[in-house]
PDB file of C-alpha atoms in Angstrom:
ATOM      1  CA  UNK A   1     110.386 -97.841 -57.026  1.00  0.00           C
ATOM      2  CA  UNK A   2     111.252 -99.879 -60.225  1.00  0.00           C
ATOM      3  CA  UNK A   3     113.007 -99.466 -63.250  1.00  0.00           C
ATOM      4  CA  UNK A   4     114.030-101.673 -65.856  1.00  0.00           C
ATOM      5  CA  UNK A   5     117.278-101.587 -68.202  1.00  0.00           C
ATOM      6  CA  UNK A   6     118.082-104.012 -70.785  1.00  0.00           C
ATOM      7  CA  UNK A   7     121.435-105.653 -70.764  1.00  0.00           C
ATOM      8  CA  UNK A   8     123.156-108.451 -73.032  1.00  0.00           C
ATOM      9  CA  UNK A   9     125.042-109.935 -70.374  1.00  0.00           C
ATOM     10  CA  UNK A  10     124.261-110.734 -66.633  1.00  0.00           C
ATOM     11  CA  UNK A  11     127.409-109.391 -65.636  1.00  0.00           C
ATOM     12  CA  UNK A  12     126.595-105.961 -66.640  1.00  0.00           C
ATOM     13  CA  UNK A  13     124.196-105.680 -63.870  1.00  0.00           C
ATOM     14  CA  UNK A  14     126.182-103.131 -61.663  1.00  0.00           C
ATOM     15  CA  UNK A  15     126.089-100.891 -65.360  1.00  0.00           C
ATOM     16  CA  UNK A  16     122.632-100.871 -64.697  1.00  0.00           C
ATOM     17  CA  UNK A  17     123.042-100.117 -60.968  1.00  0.00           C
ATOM     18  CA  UNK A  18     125.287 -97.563 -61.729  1.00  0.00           C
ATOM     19  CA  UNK A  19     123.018 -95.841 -63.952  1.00  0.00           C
ATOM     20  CA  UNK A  20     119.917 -95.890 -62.152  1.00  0.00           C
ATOM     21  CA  UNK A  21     122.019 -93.603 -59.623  1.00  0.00           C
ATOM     22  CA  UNK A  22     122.915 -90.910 -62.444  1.00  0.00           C
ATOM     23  CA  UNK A  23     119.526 -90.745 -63.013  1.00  0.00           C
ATOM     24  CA  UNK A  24     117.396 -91.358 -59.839  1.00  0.00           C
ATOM     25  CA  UNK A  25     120.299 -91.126 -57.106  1.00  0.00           C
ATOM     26  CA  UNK A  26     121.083 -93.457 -55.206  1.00  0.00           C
ATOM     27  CA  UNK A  27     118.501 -95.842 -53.267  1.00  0.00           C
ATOM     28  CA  UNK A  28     118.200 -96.165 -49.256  1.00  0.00           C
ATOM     29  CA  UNK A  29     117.732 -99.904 -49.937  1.00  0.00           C
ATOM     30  CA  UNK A  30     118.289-102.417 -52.605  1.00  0.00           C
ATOM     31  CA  UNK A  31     115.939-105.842 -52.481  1.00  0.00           C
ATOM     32  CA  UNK A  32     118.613-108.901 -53.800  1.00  0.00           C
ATOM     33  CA  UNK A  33     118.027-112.260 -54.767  1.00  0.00           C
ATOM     34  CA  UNK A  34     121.859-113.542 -54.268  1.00  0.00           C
ATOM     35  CA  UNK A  35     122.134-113.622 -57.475  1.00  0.00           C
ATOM     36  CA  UNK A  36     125.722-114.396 -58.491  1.00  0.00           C
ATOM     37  CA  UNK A  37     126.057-110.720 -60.547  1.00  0.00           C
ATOM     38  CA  UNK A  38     124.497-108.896 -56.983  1.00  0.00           C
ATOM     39  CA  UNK A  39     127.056-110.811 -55.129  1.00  0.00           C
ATOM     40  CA  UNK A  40     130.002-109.774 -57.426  1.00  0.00           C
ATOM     41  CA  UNK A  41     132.726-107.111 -56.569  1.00  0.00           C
ATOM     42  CA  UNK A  42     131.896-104.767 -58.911  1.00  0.00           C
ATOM     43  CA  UNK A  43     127.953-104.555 -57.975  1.00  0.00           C
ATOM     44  CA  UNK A  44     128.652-104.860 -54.149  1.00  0.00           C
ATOM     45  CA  UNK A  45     131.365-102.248 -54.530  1.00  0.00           C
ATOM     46  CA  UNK A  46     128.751 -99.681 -55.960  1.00  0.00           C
ATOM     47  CA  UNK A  47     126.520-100.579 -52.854  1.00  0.00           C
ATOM     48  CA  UNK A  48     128.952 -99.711 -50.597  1.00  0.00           C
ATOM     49  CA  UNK A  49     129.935 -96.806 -52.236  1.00  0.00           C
ATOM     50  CA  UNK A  50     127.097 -95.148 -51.930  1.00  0.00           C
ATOM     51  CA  UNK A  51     126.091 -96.801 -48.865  1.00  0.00           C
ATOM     52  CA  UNK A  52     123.137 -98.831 -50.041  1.00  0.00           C
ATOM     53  CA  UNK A  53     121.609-101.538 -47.499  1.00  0.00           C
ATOM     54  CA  UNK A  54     121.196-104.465 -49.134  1.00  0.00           C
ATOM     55  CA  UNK A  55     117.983-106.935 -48.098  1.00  0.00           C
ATOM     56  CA  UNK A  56     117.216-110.505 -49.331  1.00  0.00           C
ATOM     57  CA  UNK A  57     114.222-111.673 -50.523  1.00  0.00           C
ATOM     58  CA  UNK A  58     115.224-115.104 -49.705  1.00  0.00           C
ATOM     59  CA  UNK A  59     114.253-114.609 -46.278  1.00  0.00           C
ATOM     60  CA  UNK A  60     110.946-115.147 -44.971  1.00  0.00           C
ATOM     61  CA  UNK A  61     111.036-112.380 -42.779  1.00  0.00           C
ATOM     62  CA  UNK A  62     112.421-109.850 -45.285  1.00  0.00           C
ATOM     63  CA  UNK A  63     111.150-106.459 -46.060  1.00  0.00           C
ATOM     64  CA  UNK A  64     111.478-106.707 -49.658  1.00  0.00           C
ATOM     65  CA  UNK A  65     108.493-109.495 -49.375  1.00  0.00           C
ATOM     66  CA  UNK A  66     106.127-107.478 -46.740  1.00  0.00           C
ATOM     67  CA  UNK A  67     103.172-105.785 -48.810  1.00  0.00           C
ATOM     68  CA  UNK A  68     103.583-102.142 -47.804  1.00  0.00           C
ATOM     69  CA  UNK A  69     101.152-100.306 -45.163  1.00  0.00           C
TER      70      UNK A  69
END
């Protein structure tokens, strides 16, 4: 599932985040780049919160990069 938001600042990533779970609820899985916003307290916080598992795509072997069946 995607959806996009539009935000001024990079930090404001977990905003978006937390808004995609008002609308959609919260995801099983979240695919992360290690970008320094997805590895801030705020946006990890929300992930655990809500108990989201958090995959790399920076891994070879990662789910986020296998095509689906």
């Amino acid at each position: 599932y995607t959806a996009v938001y539009s935000m001024k600042m990079k930090y404001q990533g977990h905003q978006g985040l937390e808004y995609f779970i008002r609308v959609y609820g919260a995801p099983y899985a979240i695919c992360l780049d290690n970008a320094k916003m997805e590895i801030g307290h705020a946006f990890l916080h929300i992930c655990w919160k809500y108990n989201i598992k958090q995959q790399s795509t920076t891994k070879q072997t990662s789910p986020c990069l296998t095509e689906p069946s």
